[in-house]
Short mmCIF file of C-alpha atoms in Angstrom, two decimals:
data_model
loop_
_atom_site.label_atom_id
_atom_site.label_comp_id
_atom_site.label_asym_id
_atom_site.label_seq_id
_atom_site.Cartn_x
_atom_site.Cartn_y
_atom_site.Cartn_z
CA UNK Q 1 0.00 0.00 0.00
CA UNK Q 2 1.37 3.40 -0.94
CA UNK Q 3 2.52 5.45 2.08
CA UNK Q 4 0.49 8.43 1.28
CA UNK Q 5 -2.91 6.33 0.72
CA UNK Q 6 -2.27 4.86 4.24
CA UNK Q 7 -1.33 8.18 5.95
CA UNK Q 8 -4.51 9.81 3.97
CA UNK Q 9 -6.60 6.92 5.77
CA UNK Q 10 -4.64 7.57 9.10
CA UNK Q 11 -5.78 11.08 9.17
CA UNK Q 12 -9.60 10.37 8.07
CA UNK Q 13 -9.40 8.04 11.24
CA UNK Q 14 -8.18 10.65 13.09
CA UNK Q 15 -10.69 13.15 11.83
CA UNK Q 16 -13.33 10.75 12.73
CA UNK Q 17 -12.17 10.14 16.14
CA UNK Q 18 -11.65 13.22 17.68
CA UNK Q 19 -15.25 14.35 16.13
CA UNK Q 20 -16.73 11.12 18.18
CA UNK Q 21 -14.74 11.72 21.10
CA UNK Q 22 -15.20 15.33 21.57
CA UNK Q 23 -18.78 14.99 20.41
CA UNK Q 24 -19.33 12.35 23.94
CA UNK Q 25 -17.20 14.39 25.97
CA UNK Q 26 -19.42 17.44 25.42
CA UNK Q 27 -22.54 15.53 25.89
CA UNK Q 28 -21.40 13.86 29.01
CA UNK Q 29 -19.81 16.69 30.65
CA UNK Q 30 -22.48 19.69 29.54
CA UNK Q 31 -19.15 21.40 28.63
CA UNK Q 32 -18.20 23.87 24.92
CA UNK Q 33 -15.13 22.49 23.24
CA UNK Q 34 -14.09 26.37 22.95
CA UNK Q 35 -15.55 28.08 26.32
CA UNK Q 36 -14.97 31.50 25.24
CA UNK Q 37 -18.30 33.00 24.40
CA UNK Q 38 -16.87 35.17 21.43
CA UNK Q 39 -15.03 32.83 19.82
CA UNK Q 40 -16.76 31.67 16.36
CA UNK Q 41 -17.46 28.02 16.04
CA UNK Q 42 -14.62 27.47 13.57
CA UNK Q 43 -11.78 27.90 15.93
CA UNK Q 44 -12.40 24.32 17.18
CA UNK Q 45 -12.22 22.75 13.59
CA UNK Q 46 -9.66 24.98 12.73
CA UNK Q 47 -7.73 23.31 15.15
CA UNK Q 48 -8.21 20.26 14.36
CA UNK Q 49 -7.52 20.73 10.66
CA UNK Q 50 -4.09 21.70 11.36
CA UNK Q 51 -3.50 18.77 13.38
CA UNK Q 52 -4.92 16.91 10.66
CA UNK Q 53 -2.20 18.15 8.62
CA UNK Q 54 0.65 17.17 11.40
CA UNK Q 55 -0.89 13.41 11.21
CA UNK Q 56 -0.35 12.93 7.28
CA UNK Q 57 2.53 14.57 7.12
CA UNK Q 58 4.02 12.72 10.76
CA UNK Q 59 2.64 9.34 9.03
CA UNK Q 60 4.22 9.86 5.61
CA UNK Q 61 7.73 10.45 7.07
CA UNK Q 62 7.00 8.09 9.59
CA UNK Q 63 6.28 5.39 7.48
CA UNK Q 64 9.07 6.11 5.12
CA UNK Q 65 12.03 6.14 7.83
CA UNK Q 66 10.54 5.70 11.10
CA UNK Q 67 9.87 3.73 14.43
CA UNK Q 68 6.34 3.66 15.50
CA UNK Q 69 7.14 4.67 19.38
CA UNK Q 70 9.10 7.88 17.87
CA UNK Q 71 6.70 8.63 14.80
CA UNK Q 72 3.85 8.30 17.48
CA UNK Q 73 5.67 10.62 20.05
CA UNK Q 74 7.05 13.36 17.67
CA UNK Q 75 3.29 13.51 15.81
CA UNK Q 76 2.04 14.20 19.19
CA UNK Q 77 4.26 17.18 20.54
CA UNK Q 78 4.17 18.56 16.96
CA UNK Q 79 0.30 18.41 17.14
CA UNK Q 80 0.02 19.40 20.82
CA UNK Q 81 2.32 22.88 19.72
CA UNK Q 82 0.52 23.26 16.39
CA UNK Q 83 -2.96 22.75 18.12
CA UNK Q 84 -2.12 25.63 20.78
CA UNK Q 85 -0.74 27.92 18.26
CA UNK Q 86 -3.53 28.06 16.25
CA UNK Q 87 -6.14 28.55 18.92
CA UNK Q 88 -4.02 30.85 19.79
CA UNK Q 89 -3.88 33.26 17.15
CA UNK Q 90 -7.31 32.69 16.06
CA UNK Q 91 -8.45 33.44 19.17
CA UNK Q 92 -6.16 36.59 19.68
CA UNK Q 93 -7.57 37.41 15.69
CA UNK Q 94 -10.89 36.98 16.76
CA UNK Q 95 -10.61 38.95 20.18
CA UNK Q 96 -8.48 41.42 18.89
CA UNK Q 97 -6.06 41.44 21.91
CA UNK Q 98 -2.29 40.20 21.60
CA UNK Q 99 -2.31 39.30 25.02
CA UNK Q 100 -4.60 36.24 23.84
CA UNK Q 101 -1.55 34.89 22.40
CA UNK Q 102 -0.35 33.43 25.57
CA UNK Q 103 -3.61 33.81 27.69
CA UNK Q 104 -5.17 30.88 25.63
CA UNK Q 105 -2.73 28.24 25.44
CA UNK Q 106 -2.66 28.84 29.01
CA UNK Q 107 -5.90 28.03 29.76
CA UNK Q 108 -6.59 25.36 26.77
CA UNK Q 109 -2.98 23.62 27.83
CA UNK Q 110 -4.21 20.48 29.64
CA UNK Q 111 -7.89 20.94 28.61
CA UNK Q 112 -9.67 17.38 27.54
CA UNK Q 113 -10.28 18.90 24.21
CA UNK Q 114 -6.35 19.53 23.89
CA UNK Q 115 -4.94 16.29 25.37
CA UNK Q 116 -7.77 13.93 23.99
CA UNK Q 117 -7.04 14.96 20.47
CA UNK Q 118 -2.77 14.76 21.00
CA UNK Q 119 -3.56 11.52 22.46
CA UNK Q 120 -5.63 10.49 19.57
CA UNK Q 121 -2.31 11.88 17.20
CA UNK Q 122 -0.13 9.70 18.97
CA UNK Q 123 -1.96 6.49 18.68
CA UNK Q 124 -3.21 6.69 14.94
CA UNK Q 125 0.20 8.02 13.95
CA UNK Q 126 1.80 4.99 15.91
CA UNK Q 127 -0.36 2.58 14.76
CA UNK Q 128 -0.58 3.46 11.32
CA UNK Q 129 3.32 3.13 11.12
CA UNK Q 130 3.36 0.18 12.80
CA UNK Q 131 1.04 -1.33 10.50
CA UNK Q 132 3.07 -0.56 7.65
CA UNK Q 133 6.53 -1.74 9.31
CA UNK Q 134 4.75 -5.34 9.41
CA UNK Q 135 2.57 -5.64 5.87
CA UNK Q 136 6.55 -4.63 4.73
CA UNK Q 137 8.42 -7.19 7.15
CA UNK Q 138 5.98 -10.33 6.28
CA UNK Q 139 7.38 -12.76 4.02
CA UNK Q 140 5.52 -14.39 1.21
CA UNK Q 141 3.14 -17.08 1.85
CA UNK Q 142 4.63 -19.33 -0.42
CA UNK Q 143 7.68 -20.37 -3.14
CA UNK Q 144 6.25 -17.77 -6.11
CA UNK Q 145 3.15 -16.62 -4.28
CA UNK Q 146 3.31 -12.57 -3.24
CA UNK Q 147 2.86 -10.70 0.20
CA UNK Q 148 -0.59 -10.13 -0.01
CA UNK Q 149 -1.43 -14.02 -0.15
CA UNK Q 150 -2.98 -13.83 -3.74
CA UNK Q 151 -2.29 -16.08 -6.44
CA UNK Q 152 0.16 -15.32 -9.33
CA UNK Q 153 -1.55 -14.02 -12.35
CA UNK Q 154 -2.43 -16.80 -14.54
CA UNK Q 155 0.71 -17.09 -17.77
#
């Protein structure tokens, strides 16, 4: 499987993760995603989207040249900065305040929204690599049959 077909499935996963697990943590805690009253409802997905863009790009180069434990931890600090720094600045855009610009990560920092979706990075970028290390590592079935376990084309 091509690397950027599996790390465009990694981040649909993703996608659809952190919309389900957001979606119950709101409902079960009665809590916004984004608390701030004047924030827009696209900060949230505009968050998200960036990360979205960490997890291809972290699965890609992961799957090209690395380990799934160090793929998995790099995609997660990279999406944990990237996350806060665009909250950040949209907030501070949308507030018009530049004190925003550290006020918000501040207060967003070890929110579930935050940590749930860095935690969901780390484990679809990890897995997804370490998926691909083994469909590479596994031998043929068979003398003349391929990977994938299908039969030869007929000659």
């Amino acid at each position: 499987m091509s690397r950027w077909l599996l790390a465009t499935m990694t981040t649909v996963l993703f996608v659809a993760l952190v919309i389900c697990v957001t979606g119950f943590e709101s409902l079960l805690t009665g809590l916004e995603v984004i608390s701030q009253p004047d924030a827009t409802p696209y900060l949230g997905p505009a968050m998200v989207v960036a990360v979205a863009i960490v997890v291809v790009l972290a699965t890609a180069s992961g799957i090209r040249r690395g380990s799934p434990l160090s793929s998995g931890l790099i995609g997660a600090a990279t999406s944990y900065l990237v996350m806060l720094a665009v909250g950040a600045f949209g907030y501070a855009m949308i507030h018009g305040d530049v004190a925003e610009l550290f006020v918000f990560p501040a207060t967003y920092a070890l929110g579930p929204f935050v940590v749930g979706t860095v935690v969901i990075a780390f484990l679809v970028i990890a897995g997804a690599v370490a998926i691909s290390r083994r469909d590479r590592s596994s031998p043929p079935s068979g003398p003349g049959e391929p990977a994938s376990g299908m039969s030869p084309p007929p000659r």
